[in-house]
PDB file of C-alpha atoms in Angstrom:
ATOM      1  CA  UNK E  26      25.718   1.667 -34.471  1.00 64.00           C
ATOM      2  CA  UNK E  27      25.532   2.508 -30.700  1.00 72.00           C
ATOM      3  CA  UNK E  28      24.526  -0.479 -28.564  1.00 78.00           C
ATOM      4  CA  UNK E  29      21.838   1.019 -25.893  1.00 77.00           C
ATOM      5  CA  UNK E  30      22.160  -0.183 -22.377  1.00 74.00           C
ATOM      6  CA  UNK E  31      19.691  -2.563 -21.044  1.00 73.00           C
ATOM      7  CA  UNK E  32      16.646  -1.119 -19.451  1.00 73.00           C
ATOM      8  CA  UNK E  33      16.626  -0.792 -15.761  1.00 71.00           C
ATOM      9  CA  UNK E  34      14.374  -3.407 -13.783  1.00 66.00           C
ATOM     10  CA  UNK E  35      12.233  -1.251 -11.158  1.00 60.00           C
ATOM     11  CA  UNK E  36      12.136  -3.262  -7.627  1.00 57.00           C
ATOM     12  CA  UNK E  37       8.468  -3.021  -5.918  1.00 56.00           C
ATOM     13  CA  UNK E  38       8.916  -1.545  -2.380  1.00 56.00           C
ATOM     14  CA  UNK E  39       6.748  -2.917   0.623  1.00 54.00           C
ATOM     15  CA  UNK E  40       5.501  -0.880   3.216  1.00 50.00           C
ATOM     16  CA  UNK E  41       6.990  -0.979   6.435  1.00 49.00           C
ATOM     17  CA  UNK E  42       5.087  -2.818   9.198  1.00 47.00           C
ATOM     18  CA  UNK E  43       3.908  -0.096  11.976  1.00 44.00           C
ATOM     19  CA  UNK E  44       5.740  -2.133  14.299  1.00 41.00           C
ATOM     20  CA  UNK E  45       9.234  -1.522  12.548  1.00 43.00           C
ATOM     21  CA  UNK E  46       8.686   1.753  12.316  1.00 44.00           C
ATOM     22  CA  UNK E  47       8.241   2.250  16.068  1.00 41.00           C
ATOM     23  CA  UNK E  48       5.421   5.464  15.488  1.00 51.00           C
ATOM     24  CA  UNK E  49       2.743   2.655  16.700  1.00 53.00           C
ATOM     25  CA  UNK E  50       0.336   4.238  14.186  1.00 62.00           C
ATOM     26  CA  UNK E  51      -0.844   2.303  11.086  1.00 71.00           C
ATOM     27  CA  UNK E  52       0.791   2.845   7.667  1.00 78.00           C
ATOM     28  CA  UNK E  53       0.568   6.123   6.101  1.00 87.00           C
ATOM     29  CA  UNK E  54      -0.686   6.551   2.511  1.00 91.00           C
ATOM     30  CA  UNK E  55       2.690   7.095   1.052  1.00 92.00           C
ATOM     31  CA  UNK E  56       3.240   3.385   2.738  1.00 94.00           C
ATOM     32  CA  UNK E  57       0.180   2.143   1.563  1.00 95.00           C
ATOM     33  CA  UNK E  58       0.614   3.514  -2.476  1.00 95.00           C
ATOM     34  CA  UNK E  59       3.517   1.214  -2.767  1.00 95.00           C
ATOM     35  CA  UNK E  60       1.907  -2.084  -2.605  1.00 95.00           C
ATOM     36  CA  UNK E  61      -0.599  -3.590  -5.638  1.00 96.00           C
ATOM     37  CA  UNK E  62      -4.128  -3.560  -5.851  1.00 96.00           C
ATOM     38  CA  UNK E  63      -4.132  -7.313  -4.274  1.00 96.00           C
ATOM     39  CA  UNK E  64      -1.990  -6.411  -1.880  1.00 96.00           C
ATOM     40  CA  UNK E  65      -4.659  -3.871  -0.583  1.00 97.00           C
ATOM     41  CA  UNK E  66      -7.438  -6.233  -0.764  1.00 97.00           C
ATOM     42  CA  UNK E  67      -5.672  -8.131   1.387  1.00 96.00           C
ATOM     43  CA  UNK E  68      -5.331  -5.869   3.992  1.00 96.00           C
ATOM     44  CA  UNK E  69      -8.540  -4.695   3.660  1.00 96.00           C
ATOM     45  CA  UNK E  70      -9.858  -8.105   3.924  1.00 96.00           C
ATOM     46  CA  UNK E  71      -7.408  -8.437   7.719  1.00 95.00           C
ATOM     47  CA  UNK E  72      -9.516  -5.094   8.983  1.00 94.00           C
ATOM     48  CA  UNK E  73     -12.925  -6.734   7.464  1.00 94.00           C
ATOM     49  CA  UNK E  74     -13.281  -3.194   5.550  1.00 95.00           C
ATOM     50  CA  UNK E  75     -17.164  -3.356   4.133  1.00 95.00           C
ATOM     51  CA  UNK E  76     -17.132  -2.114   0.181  1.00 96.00           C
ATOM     52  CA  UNK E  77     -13.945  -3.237  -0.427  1.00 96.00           C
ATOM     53  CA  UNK E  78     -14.720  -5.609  -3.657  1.00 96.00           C
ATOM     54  CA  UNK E  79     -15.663  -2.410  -5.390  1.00 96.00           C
ATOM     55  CA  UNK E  80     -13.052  -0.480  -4.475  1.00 96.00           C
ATOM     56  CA  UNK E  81     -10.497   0.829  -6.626  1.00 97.00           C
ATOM     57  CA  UNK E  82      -6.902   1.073  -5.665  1.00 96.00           C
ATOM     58  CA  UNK E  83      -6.631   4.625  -4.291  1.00 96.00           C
ATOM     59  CA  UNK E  84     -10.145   4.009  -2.132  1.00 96.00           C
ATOM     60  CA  UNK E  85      -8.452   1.241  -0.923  1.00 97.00           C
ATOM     61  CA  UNK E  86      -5.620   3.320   0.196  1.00 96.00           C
ATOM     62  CA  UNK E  87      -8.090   5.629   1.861  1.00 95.00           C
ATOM     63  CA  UNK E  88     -10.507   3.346   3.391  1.00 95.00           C
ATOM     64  CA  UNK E  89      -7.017   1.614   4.782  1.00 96.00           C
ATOM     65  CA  UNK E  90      -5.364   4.766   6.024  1.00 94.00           C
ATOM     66  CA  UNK E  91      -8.635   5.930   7.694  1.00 92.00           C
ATOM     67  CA  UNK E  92      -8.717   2.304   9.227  1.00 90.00           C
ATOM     68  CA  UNK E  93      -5.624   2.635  10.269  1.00 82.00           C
ATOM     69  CA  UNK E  94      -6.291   5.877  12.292  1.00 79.00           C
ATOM     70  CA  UNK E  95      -9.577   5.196  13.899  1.00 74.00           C
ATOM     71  CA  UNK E  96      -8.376   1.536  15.091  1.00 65.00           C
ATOM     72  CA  UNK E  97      -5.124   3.736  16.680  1.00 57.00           C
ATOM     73  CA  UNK E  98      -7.781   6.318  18.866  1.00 53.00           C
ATOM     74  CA  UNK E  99     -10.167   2.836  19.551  1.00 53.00           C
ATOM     75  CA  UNK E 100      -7.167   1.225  21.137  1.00 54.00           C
ATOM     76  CA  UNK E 101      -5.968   3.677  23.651  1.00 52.00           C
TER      77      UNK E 101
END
């Protein structure tokens, strides 16, 4: 009998911060798709995004990348 090989543990991946990544822009929404659902809220809940107790993951992601963009054009 062939022994199988244990299976392989995935490792979550974090976003960079927009700082580290030196564009000055916020994170993208390949950034944002790697972090959980509460991980989301959270930043939602930093930017004070209205709706966001009803939102589902990928509106999160949206409602965060568009954040991200119109807080970039408010700020120059």
């Amino acid at each position: 009998m062939r022994r199988r090989p244990p299976p392989r543990r995935r490792r979550r991946r974090r976003a960079r911060a927009s700082s580290a990544s030196g564009s000055g822009r916020g994170p993208g929404k390949s950034e944002l798709r790697q972090l959980s659902k509460a991980e989301l809220y959270e930043r939602a809940t930093e930017q004070d995004l209205p709706g966001r107790s009803k939102m589902s993951r990928e509106e999160l992601i949206d409602a965060l990348a568009r954040a991200g963009r119109r807080r970039k054009k408010s700020a120059a």
